[in-house]
Amino acid sequence: MRHAAASWLSASLFALLSIVALCTPAIGRTQTTAPAAAPAHVANAPATLRYFNRDIVVLRVPFFGNSPERRARVAEANIARIIDEPGGATVTYQNVPQGVAILMAGQLVTVLVPGDRDTLRGQTMDQLRAQTVSRLSVAVDAAEQARMPQRVLQGLMWVAIATAVAVGALWLLRKLVLRVRHRVDAWVVRRLAQLKSESARQMLSGLIASARGLARLAMWLIVLLTFEEWLRFALGRFPYTQPYAAAMTEWIGARTAGFGSAILSALPGLFSALLIFLLARLVTQAVRITFHGVESGRFQILGVDQQLAEPTRKIITVLIWLFALAMAYPYLPGAETEAFKGLSVFVGLMVSLGASSIVGQAAGGFTLLYSRTMAPGDVVRIGETEGTVQQIGLFTTRLRTPLGVEVSFPNNVVLGGMLHNYSRHPDGPGMWIESKVTIGYDAPWRQVHRLLLDAARRTPGVMETPAPFVAQAALSDFYVEYVLRARIADVQQRLIARSTLHANIQDAFNEAGVQIMSPNYEADPEAPKIVPKTHWEGLAESSVPTSGREDARA
């Protein structure tokens, strides 16, 4: 009887101490404003107890008025407090009437109650207790190891070694690939020299190009795999990041197993589809190489000349891939599923409803391709938009403006409007930029010519051949209109070159004491309106000469 009473008293005292320990972090804190009452289903939602980047246990039910979220946060605070105390922090447990008390160094961390079990998986209290003690022991051990400087240095040393090994492996891989490529190129050159048939040479070149593409893909896969293994190894060297390494291992293992089973089941169909696409790739490579010869002027095929070689190649390539897709469709994974069939019907319906506009856009694309009015890289103006041609597609044409904005135009809009191509000039690649100034008749025109040409020579990017020149475009009532034209090679830098040219013109005229103005005045000013060299960077309002304000009426 006395033993039973003593046990009951001990359990009651332990429960009281548990409540005090759980509420300890809240003692001494007063809230001036009562928080808004949260809904019951939100306040009592399960919360995960985490420590040192690891999940310890999921608390699912309230305990003595404390919500699962509060229980988890208080337990985390208790763990951190106990860890900071001197001495070891051995994780133990003790059965209490309410459930299981989890202890560290003999101090309470939290109390697990039967409601915290995962009932969907049939978890028992013994399993919950064993799992919690094991996870908390691992987390505490990792936290204690992380505080050891030698462990951190050891981890850094292993990461350095792994980095050196990864870099060395990639370097060796690159050297090996380059050596193999040189040998293959030499073999291809010898083999091509032995072949007498032009078609055989073109076919072999296409096969080699496809093989090089596959080799590059394999090399990049090896690089990615090396980086992933290095990252996983590095994360596993430090206690805090070990869960990330374990998660990466688990994720990669699951994905590998899933991919493996899916690939094995779809392997026969994939092999057939791959064979069809590979044949299509080989044919398109042969077509590309053949029409490249036509474009270079070495020979002609069926009357196709150099101008029509590129658009014809694109049309044939599209037809080949459409035929290959139609042939490979039944072999693709999921082709017989209802979702795939529904998608096919939906695409067919969309094509049928928009057939008229699609045909018009396609016709516009063919017209642009065959007319050769512009090419990718040309600087053009379509309507009010100026930019560099990025792509001439089957349905749209894409431009990139000098501000970096990409603009797409439907091909029928391009055909229906006015197109200015600044890159097409008999003088060759590049474009002409202009700068127009109007100078009074009192300035010698020879001096004006000399100053404008000197400014052009100072501008980076201006070509010497053809040389810049100045034209007197008009003799107006009060001034002469001079137009400086200079040619630049890089059309992408036209805005910067034009701005630099304007700045150099101002400097040249200021140095010579010649005013840049369009006089239309009632009387001459008392002094020339020029900017002194000492004021090129700007001047205060009070220092402007009075005569400089007697501007002519522009």
Coordinates of C-alpha atoms in Angstrom, one line a residue:
M1 CA 0.0 0.0 0.0
R2 CA 2.8 2.4 0.9
H3 CA 4.6 1.4 -2.3
A4 CA 1.6 2.2 -4.4
A5 CA 1.1 5.5 -2.6
A6 CA 4.8 6.4 -3.1
S7 CA 4.6 5.6 -6.8
W8 CA 1.4 7.7 -7.3
L9 CA 3.0 10.6 -5.4
S10 CA 6.2 10.3 -7.5
A11 CA 4.2 10.2 -10.7
S12 CA 2.2 13.2 -9.6
L13 CA 5.3 15.2 -8.7
F14 CA 6.9 14.3 -12.1
A15 CA 3.8 15.4 -14.0
L16 CA 3.8 18.7 -12.0
L17 CA 7.5 19.2 -12.9
S18 CA 6.7 18.4 -16.5
I19 CA 4.1 21.2 -16.6
V20 CA 6.5 23.6 -15.0
A21 CA 9.3 22.7 -17.4
L22 CA 7.0 23.1 -20.4
C23 CA 5.8 26.5 -19.2
T24 CA 9.2 27.7 -18.1
P25 CA 10.1 29.6 -21.3
A26 CA 6.9 31.6 -20.9
I27 CA 7.6 32.8 -17.3
G28 CA 8.6 36.4 -17.0
R29 CA 7.1 37.4 -20.4
T30 CA 4.0 39.6 -20.4
Q31 CA 2.0 40.4 -23.4
T32 CA 0.5 43.9 -23.5
T33 CA -1.9 42.9 -26.3
A34 CA -3.8 39.7 -26.3
P35 CA -3.2 37.8 -29.5
A36 CA -6.2 37.1 -31.8
A37 CA -7.7 33.7 -31.0
A38 CA -6.7 31.2 -33.6
P39 CA -9.1 28.6 -34.9
A40 CA -9.1 25.4 -33.0
H41 CA -8.1 23.3 -36.0
V42 CA -5.1 25.6 -36.6
A43 CA -4.0 25.9 -33.0
N44 CA -4.1 22.1 -32.6
A45 CA -2.4 21.3 -35.9
P46 CA 0.5 18.8 -35.6
A47 CA 3.9 20.4 -35.2
T48 CA 7.4 18.9 -35.9
L49 CA 10.1 19.0 -33.2
R50 CA 13.4 19.8 -34.9
Y51 CA 16.9 20.1 -33.6
F52 CA 20.1 20.7 -35.5
N53 CA 18.5 20.4 -38.9
R54 CA 16.8 17.1 -38.1
D55 CA 13.2 16.0 -37.5
I56 CA 12.9 14.4 -34.1
V57 CA 9.2 13.7 -33.6
V58 CA 5.8 15.0 -34.7
L59 CA 3.6 16.2 -31.8
R60 CA 0.0 15.8 -32.8
V61 CA -2.2 16.6 -29.8
P62 CA -2.3 19.3 -27.1
F63 CA -0.9 18.5 -23.6
F64 CA -2.0 20.3 -20.5
G65 CA -3.4 23.2 -22.5
N66 CA -0.2 23.5 -24.6
S67 CA -0.8 23.2 -28.4
P68 CA 1.4 20.9 -30.4
E69 CA 3.2 24.0 -31.9
R70 CA 4.0 25.3 -28.4
R71 CA 5.1 21.8 -27.2
A72 CA 7.5 21.6 -30.1
R73 CA 9.0 25.0 -29.6
V74 CA 9.4 24.6 -25.8
A75 CA 11.1 21.2 -26.3
E76 CA 13.5 22.8 -28.8
A77 CA 14.4 25.5 -26.3
N78 CA 14.9 22.8 -23.6
I79 CA 17.3 20.9 -25.8
A80 CA 19.3 24.0 -26.6
R81 CA 19.5 24.9 -23.0
I82 CA 20.6 21.4 -21.9
I83 CA 23.2 21.2 -24.6
D84 CA 24.7 24.5 -23.5
E85 CA 25.2 23.2 -20.0
P86 CA 28.6 21.5 -19.2
G87 CA 28.8 17.8 -19.1
G88 CA 27.3 15.1 -21.4
A89 CA 23.8 15.1 -22.6
T90 CA 22.7 11.5 -22.7
V91 CA 19.2 10.9 -24.0
T92 CA 17.0 8.7 -21.8
Y93 CA 13.3 8.2 -21.2
Q94 CA 11.0 7.4 -18.3
N95 CA 7.5 6.0 -18.4
V96 CA 4.9 8.3 -16.7
P97 CA 1.1 7.9 -16.3
Q98 CA 0.6 10.4 -19.2
G99 CA 2.9 8.7 -21.6
V100 CA 6.7 8.7 -22.0
A101 CA 9.0 11.5 -20.7
I102 CA 12.1 12.2 -22.9
L103 CA 15.1 13.2 -20.8
M104 CA 18.5 14.7 -21.5
A105 CA 21.1 14.6 -18.8
G106 CA 18.3 13.8 -16.4
Q107 CA 16.3 16.9 -17.4
L108 CA 13.0 16.9 -19.1
V109 CA 12.8 17.7 -22.8
T110 CA 9.2 16.8 -23.6
V111 CA 6.4 14.3 -22.8
L112 CA 5.1 12.0 -25.5
V113 CA 1.4 11.1 -25.1
P114 CA -0.6 8.3 -26.8
G115 CA -2.2 10.9 -29.1
D116 CA 1.2 11.6 -30.7
R117 CA 1.3 8.2 -32.3
D118 CA 0.9 7.8 -36.1
T119 CA -2.3 5.8 -36.0
L120 CA -2.6 5.6 -39.7
R121 CA 0.6 3.4 -39.8
G122 CA -0.3 1.5 -36.6
Q123 CA 2.5 3.0 -34.5
T124 CA 2.8 1.9 -30.9
M125 CA 4.1 3.9 -27.9
D126 CA 7.2 1.7 -27.8
Q127 CA 7.9 2.4 -31.4
L128 CA 7.3 6.1 -31.0
R129 CA 9.6 6.2 -27.9
A130 CA 12.4 4.3 -29.6
Q131 CA 12.2 6.4 -32.7
T132 CA 12.3 9.6 -30.8
V133 CA 15.2 8.6 -28.5
S134 CA 17.2 7.4 -31.5
R135 CA 16.7 10.5 -33.6
L136 CA 17.4 12.8 -30.7
S137 CA 20.5 10.9 -29.8
V138 CA 21.8 11.3 -33.3
A139 CA 21.0 15.0 -33.4
V140 CA 22.6 15.6 -30.0
D141 CA 25.7 13.6 -31.1
A142 CA 25.9 15.6 -34.3
A143 CA 25.6 18.9 -32.4
E144 CA 28.4 18.0 -30.0
Q145 CA 30.6 16.9 -32.9
A146 CA 30.0 20.2 -34.7
R147 CA 31.4 22.1 -31.7
M148 CA 34.7 20.3 -32.1
P149 CA 37.2 22.4 -34.2
Q150 CA 39.0 19.3 -35.3
R151 CA 35.8 17.8 -36.8
V152 CA 35.3 21.0 -38.8
L153 CA 38.9 21.0 -40.0
Q154 CA 38.6 17.4 -40.8
G155 CA 35.5 18.1 -42.9
L156 CA 37.2 21.0 -44.7
M157 CA 40.2 18.7 -45.4
W158 CA 38.0 16.0 -47.0
V159 CA 36.1 18.6 -49.0
A160 CA 39.4 20.0 -50.3
I161 CA 40.5 16.5 -51.2
A162 CA 37.2 15.7 -52.9
T163 CA 37.4 19.0 -54.9
A164 CA 40.9 18.2 -56.1
V165 CA 39.8 14.7 -57.1
A166 CA 36.8 16.0 -59.0
V167 CA 38.7 18.8 -60.8
G168 CA 41.5 16.3 -61.7
A169 CA 38.9 13.8 -63.0
L170 CA 37.3 16.4 -65.1
W171 CA 40.6 17.6 -66.4
L172 CA 41.6 14.0 -67.4
L173 CA 38.2 13.6 -69.0
R174 CA 38.7 16.7 -71.1
K175 CA 42.2 15.6 -72.1
L176 CA 40.9 12.2 -73.1
V177 CA 38.0 13.7 -75.1
L178 CA 40.3 16.0 -76.9
R179 CA 42.8 13.2 -77.8
V180 CA 40.0 10.9 -79.0
R181 CA 38.5 13.8 -81.0
H182 CA 41.8 14.6 -82.7
R183 CA 42.2 10.9 -83.7
V184 CA 38.7 10.7 -85.0
D185 CA 39.1 13.9 -87.0
A186 CA 42.3 12.6 -88.6
W187 CA 40.5 9.3 -89.4
V188 CA 37.6 11.2 -90.9
V189 CA 39.9 13.3 -93.1
R190 CA 41.6 10.2 -94.4
R191 CA 38.4 8.4 -95.0
L192 CA 36.8 11.3 -96.8
A193 CA 39.8 11.6 -99.1
Q194 CA 39.4 8.0 -100.0
L195 CA 35.7 8.3 -100.9
K196 CA 34.9 9.3 -104.5
S197 CA 31.2 9.6 -104.2
E198 CA 30.0 13.1 -103.1
S199 CA 26.8 11.7 -101.5
A200 CA 28.9 9.2 -99.5
R201 CA 31.1 11.9 -98.2
Q202 CA 28.1 14.0 -97.2
M203 CA 26.5 11.0 -95.5
L204 CA 29.7 10.2 -93.5
S205 CA 30.0 13.9 -92.5
G206 CA 26.5 13.8 -91.2
L207 CA 27.1 10.6 -89.2
I208 CA 30.2 12.2 -87.7
A209 CA 28.3 15.3 -86.7
S210 CA 25.6 13.3 -85.0
A211 CA 28.2 11.2 -83.1
R212 CA 29.9 14.4 -81.9
G213 CA 26.6 15.7 -80.6
L214 CA 26.0 12.4 -78.7
A215 CA 29.6 12.6 -77.3
R216 CA 29.0 16.1 -76.0
L217 CA 25.8 15.1 -74.4
A218 CA 27.5 12.2 -72.6
M219 CA 30.3 14.4 -71.5
W220 CA 28.0 16.9 -69.9
L221 CA 26.1 14.1 -68.1
I222 CA 29.4 13.0 -66.7
V223 CA 30.2 16.5 -65.5
L224 CA 26.8 16.9 -63.8
L225 CA 27.1 13.5 -62.2
T226 CA 30.6 14.4 -60.9
F227 CA 29.3 17.7 -59.5
E228 CA 26.4 15.9 -57.8
E229 CA 28.6 13.3 -56.2
W230 CA 31.0 16.0 -55.0
L231 CA 28.2 18.0 -53.5
R232 CA 26.7 15.0 -51.7
F233 CA 30.1 14.0 -50.3
A234 CA 30.8 17.6 -49.1
L235 CA 27.5 17.9 -47.4
G236 CA 28.0 14.6 -45.7
R237 CA 31.3 15.7 -44.1
F238 CA 29.7 18.2 -41.7
P239 CA 27.2 17.2 -39.0
Y240 CA 24.7 20.0 -39.7
T241 CA 24.4 19.3 -43.4
Q242 CA 24.4 15.5 -43.2
P243 CA 20.6 15.4 -43.5
Y244 CA 20.9 17.1 -46.8
A245 CA 23.3 14.5 -48.1
A246 CA 21.0 11.8 -46.8
A247 CA 18.0 13.4 -48.5
M248 CA 20.0 13.7 -51.8
T249 CA 20.9 10.0 -51.5
E250 CA 17.4 9.0 -50.8
W251 CA 16.0 11.2 -53.6
I252 CA 18.5 10.0 -56.2
G253 CA 17.9 6.4 -55.2
A254 CA 14.1 6.7 -55.5
R255 CA 14.4 8.5 -58.8
T256 CA 16.9 6.0 -60.1
A257 CA 14.7 3.1 -59.2
G258 CA 11.6 4.8 -60.7
F259 CA 13.4 5.7 -63.8
G260 CA 14.9 2.2 -64.1
S261 CA 11.6 0.5 -63.9
A262 CA 9.9 2.9 -66.3
I263 CA 12.7 2.6 -68.8
L264 CA 12.7 -1.2 -68.6
S265 CA 9.0 -1.3 -69.3
A266 CA 9.2 1.2 -72.2
L267 CA 12.5 0.0 -73.6
P268 CA 11.2 -1.8 -76.7
G269 CA 9.1 1.1 -77.8
L270 CA 11.8 3.6 -77.0
F271 CA 14.3 1.7 -79.0
S272 CA 12.0 1.7 -82.1
A273 CA 11.2 5.4 -81.7
L274 CA 14.9 6.2 -81.1
L275 CA 15.8 4.3 -84.3
I276 CA 13.3 6.3 -86.3
F277 CA 14.5 9.6 -84.9
L278 CA 18.1 8.6 -85.4
L279 CA 17.4 7.9 -89.0
A280 CA 15.6 11.2 -89.3
R281 CA 18.6 12.9 -87.7
L282 CA 21.0 11.3 -90.1
V283 CA 18.9 12.3 -93.1
T284 CA 18.6 15.9 -91.9
Q285 CA 22.3 16.1 -91.3
A286 CA 22.9 14.8 -94.8
V287 CA 20.4 17.4 -96.1
R288 CA 22.0 20.2 -94.2
I289 CA 25.5 19.3 -95.4
T290 CA 24.2 18.9 -99.0
F291 CA 22.4 22.3 -99.0
H292 CA 25.4 23.9 -97.3
G293 CA 27.3 22.9 -100.4
V294 CA 24.6 24.4 -102.6
E295 CA 24.7 27.6 -100.5
S296 CA 28.5 27.8 -100.9
G297 CA 28.1 27.5 -104.7
R298 CA 29.9 24.2 -105.2
F299 CA 26.9 22.6 -107.0
Q300 CA 23.1 22.8 -107.5
I301 CA 20.3 20.4 -106.9
L302 CA 17.0 20.5 -108.9
G303 CA 17.5 24.1 -109.8
V304 CA 17.9 25.3 -106.2
D305 CA 20.5 28.1 -106.2
Q306 CA 22.4 29.8 -103.4
Q307 CA 19.6 32.2 -102.5
L308 CA 17.0 29.4 -102.0
A309 CA 19.3 26.8 -100.4
E310 CA 18.6 27.9 -96.8
P311 CA 14.8 28.1 -96.9
T312 CA 14.6 24.9 -98.9
R313 CA 16.7 23.1 -96.4
K314 CA 14.4 24.3 -93.6
I315 CA 11.2 23.1 -95.4
I316 CA 12.7 19.7 -96.1
T317 CA 13.9 19.4 -92.5
V318 CA 10.4 20.2 -91.2
L319 CA 8.9 17.6 -93.5
I320 CA 11.4 14.9 -92.5
W321 CA 10.8 15.5 -88.8
L322 CA 7.0 15.5 -89.2
F323 CA 7.2 12.2 -91.0
A324 CA 9.5 10.8 -88.3
L325 CA 7.1 12.0 -85.6
A326 CA 4.2 10.3 -87.3
M327 CA 6.1 7.1 -87.7
A328 CA 7.4 7.1 -84.1
Y329 CA 4.1 8.2 -82.4
P330 CA 2.8 4.6 -81.8
Y331 CA 6.1 3.6 -80.1
L332 CA 6.3 6.5 -77.7
P333 CA 5.6 5.7 -74.0
G334 CA 2.0 6.6 -73.1
A335 CA 0.9 6.9 -76.7
E336 CA -2.0 4.5 -76.0
T337 CA -3.2 6.3 -72.9
E338 CA -6.4 8.3 -72.9
A339 CA -4.6 11.4 -71.9
F340 CA -2.3 11.2 -74.9
K341 CA -5.2 10.5 -77.2
G342 CA -7.1 13.4 -75.7
L343 CA -4.2 15.7 -76.2
S344 CA -3.9 14.6 -79.8
V345 CA -7.6 15.4 -80.4
F346 CA -7.2 18.8 -78.7
V347 CA -4.3 19.7 -80.9
G348 CA -6.1 18.6 -84.0
L349 CA -9.1 20.7 -83.0
M350 CA -7.0 23.8 -82.4
V351 CA -5.3 23.4 -85.8
S352 CA -8.6 23.0 -87.5
L353 CA -10.1 26.1 -85.8
G354 CA -7.1 28.2 -86.6
A355 CA -6.2 26.8 -89.9
S356 CA -6.8 30.0 -91.9
S357 CA -4.5 32.1 -89.7
I358 CA -1.9 29.4 -89.4
V359 CA -1.8 28.9 -93.2
G360 CA -1.4 32.7 -93.6
Q361 CA 1.4 32.9 -91.1
A362 CA 3.1 29.9 -92.7
A363 CA 2.8 31.4 -96.1
G364 CA 4.3 34.7 -94.8
G365 CA 7.2 32.7 -93.2
F366 CA 7.9 30.9 -96.5
T367 CA 7.8 34.3 -98.4
L368 CA 10.3 35.9 -96.0
L369 CA 12.6 32.9 -96.2
Y370 CA 12.5 32.7 -100.0
S371 CA 12.6 36.5 -100.6
R372 CA 15.7 36.8 -98.4
T373 CA 14.8 40.3 -97.4
M374 CA 16.5 39.9 -94.1
A375 CA 18.6 37.3 -92.2
P376 CA 19.3 36.7 -88.5
G377 CA 21.8 39.3 -87.3
D378 CA 20.6 42.0 -89.6
V379 CA 19.6 45.4 -88.1
V380 CA 16.1 46.2 -89.4
R381 CA 13.2 48.5 -88.7
I382 CA 9.7 47.1 -88.9
G383 CA 7.1 49.9 -88.5
E384 CA 8.3 52.0 -85.6
T385 CA 10.5 49.2 -84.0
E386 CA 14.2 48.9 -84.7
G387 CA 16.3 46.0 -83.6
T388 CA 18.4 43.0 -84.5
V389 CA 16.8 40.0 -86.2
Q390 CA 17.0 37.0 -83.8
Q391 CA 14.9 34.5 -85.7
I392 CA 12.8 34.2 -88.8
G393 CA 10.4 31.5 -87.8
L394 CA 7.6 29.8 -89.7
F395 CA 4.9 32.0 -88.0
T396 CA 6.7 34.9 -86.3
T397 CA 9.8 37.0 -86.7
R398 CA 11.7 38.0 -83.5
L399 CA 13.7 41.3 -83.0
R400 CA 15.8 42.4 -80.1
T401 CA 15.7 46.1 -79.6
P402 CA 18.8 48.1 -78.4
L403 CA 17.2 48.2 -74.9
G404 CA 17.2 44.4 -74.8
V405 CA 13.4 44.0 -75.3
E406 CA 12.4 41.1 -77.5
V407 CA 9.6 41.9 -79.9
S408 CA 7.7 39.3 -82.0
F409 CA 5.9 40.2 -85.2
P410 CA 3.5 37.9 -87.1
N411 CA 5.0 37.2 -90.5
N412 CA 1.9 38.6 -92.3
V413 CA 2.4 41.9 -90.5
V414 CA 6.0 42.0 -91.6
L415 CA 5.0 41.4 -95.2
G416 CA 2.2 44.0 -95.0
G417 CA 4.3 46.8 -93.7
M418 CA 7.5 48.6 -94.6
L419 CA 10.8 47.0 -93.8
H420 CA 14.1 48.9 -93.6
N421 CA 17.3 46.7 -93.6
Y422 CA 20.3 48.7 -92.4
S423 CA 22.7 45.8 -92.7
R424 CA 22.3 45.3 -96.5
H425 CA 24.8 47.7 -98.1
P426 CA 27.1 47.3 -101.1
D427 CA 30.0 48.4 -99.0
G428 CA 29.9 45.1 -97.0
P429 CA 29.1 44.3 -93.4
G430 CA 28.3 47.1 -91.0
M431 CA 26.1 50.2 -91.3
W432 CA 26.3 53.9 -91.7
I433 CA 25.5 56.3 -88.9
E434 CA 24.7 60.0 -89.4
S435 CA 25.1 63.1 -87.4
K436 CA 23.5 66.4 -88.5
V437 CA 24.6 69.9 -87.4
T438 CA 23.5 73.3 -88.6
I439 CA 26.2 76.1 -88.5
G440 CA 25.9 79.7 -89.4
Y441 CA 27.3 81.1 -92.6
D442 CA 30.0 83.0 -90.6
A443 CA 31.9 79.7 -89.9
P444 CA 34.2 78.5 -92.8
W445 CA 32.8 75.4 -94.3
R446 CA 36.2 73.8 -94.8
Q447 CA 36.9 74.2 -91.0
V448 CA 33.5 72.6 -90.2
H449 CA 34.3 69.7 -92.5
R450 CA 37.7 69.3 -90.9
L451 CA 36.2 69.3 -87.3
L452 CA 33.5 66.8 -88.2
L453 CA 35.9 64.4 -89.8
D454 CA 38.3 64.8 -86.8
A455 CA 35.5 63.9 -84.4
A456 CA 34.7 60.8 -86.6
R457 CA 38.3 59.7 -86.4
R458 CA 38.3 60.0 -82.6
T459 CA 35.2 57.7 -82.3
P460 CA 36.0 54.0 -81.5
G461 CA 34.6 51.6 -84.0
V462 CA 34.4 53.9 -87.0
M463 CA 35.9 52.2 -90.0
E464 CA 38.7 53.8 -92.0
T465 CA 37.5 52.2 -95.2
P466 CA 35.2 53.4 -96.5
A467 CA 36.3 56.7 -95.0
P468 CA 33.8 59.1 -93.2
F469 CA 32.7 62.0 -95.3
V470 CA 30.7 65.3 -94.8
A471 CA 27.9 66.5 -97.1
Q472 CA 26.3 69.9 -97.1
A473 CA 22.7 68.8 -97.2
A474 CA 21.1 72.3 -97.5
L475 CA 21.8 76.0 -97.6
S476 CA 19.0 77.4 -95.5
D477 CA 18.1 81.0 -94.9
F478 CA 20.3 81.5 -91.8
Y479 CA 22.5 78.4 -91.6
V480 CA 24.2 75.6 -93.5
E481 CA 23.1 72.0 -92.8
Y482 CA 26.1 69.6 -92.6
V483 CA 25.6 65.8 -92.5
L484 CA 28.5 63.6 -91.3
R485 CA 28.3 60.0 -92.3
A486 CA 30.6 57.3 -90.8
R487 CA 30.5 53.6 -91.2
I488 CA 30.9 51.1 -88.2
A489 CA 31.5 47.4 -88.4
D490 CA 29.6 46.3 -85.3
V491 CA 25.9 47.2 -85.8
Q492 CA 25.1 46.2 -82.3
Q493 CA 27.1 49.1 -81.0
R494 CA 25.4 51.7 -83.2
L495 CA 23.7 53.6 -80.3
I496 CA 27.0 53.8 -78.3
A497 CA 29.0 54.8 -81.4
R498 CA 26.4 57.5 -82.3
S499 CA 26.5 58.9 -78.7
T500 CA 30.3 58.9 -78.7
L501 CA 30.4 60.6 -82.1
H502 CA 28.1 63.4 -80.9
A503 CA 30.3 63.9 -77.8
N504 CA 33.4 64.1 -79.9
I505 CA 31.8 66.6 -82.2
Q506 CA 31.0 68.9 -79.3
D507 CA 34.6 68.6 -78.0
A508 CA 36.1 69.3 -81.4
F509 CA 33.9 72.4 -82.0
N510 CA 34.5 73.7 -78.5
E511 CA 38.3 73.3 -78.9
A512 CA 38.1 75.3 -82.2
G513 CA 35.8 77.9 -80.8
V514 CA 33.1 77.2 -83.4
Q515 CA 29.4 77.5 -82.2
I516 CA 27.0 74.7 -82.9
M517 CA 23.7 76.5 -83.4
S518 CA 20.9 77.1 -85.9
P519 CA 20.8 80.9 -86.0
N520 CA 17.5 82.5 -86.7
Y521 CA 18.0 85.9 -85.0
E522 CA 17.3 89.6 -85.0
A523 CA 20.9 90.6 -84.2
D524 CA 24.4 89.0 -83.8
P525 CA 25.4 88.3 -80.1
E526 CA 28.2 90.4 -78.6
A527 CA 30.4 87.3 -78.0
P528 CA 30.5 83.8 -79.5
K529 CA 28.4 81.3 -77.7
I530 CA 31.0 78.5 -77.0
V531 CA 31.7 76.4 -73.9
P532 CA 35.3 77.2 -72.5
K533 CA 37.4 74.2 -71.9
T534 CA 37.5 74.9 -68.2
H535 CA 33.7 74.6 -68.1
W536 CA 33.3 71.3 -70.2
E537 CA 32.2 69.4 -67.1
G538 CA 29.5 72.0 -66.3
L539 CA 29.2 75.5 -64.9
A540 CA 27.1 77.3 -62.3
E541 CA 24.1 79.4 -63.4
S542 CA 25.7 82.6 -62.0
S543 CA 28.8 82.2 -64.1
V544 CA 27.0 82.2 -67.5
P545 CA 28.1 85.3 -69.5
T546 CA 25.3 87.8 -70.2
S547 CA 26.1 87.7 -73.9
G548 CA 25.7 83.9 -73.9
R549 CA 22.0 84.4 -72.9
E550 CA 21.2 86.5 -76.0
D551 CA 20.4 83.4 -77.9
A552 CA 19.0 83.5 -81.3
R553 CA 15.5 82.3 -81.7
A554 CA 15.7 78.7 -82.9

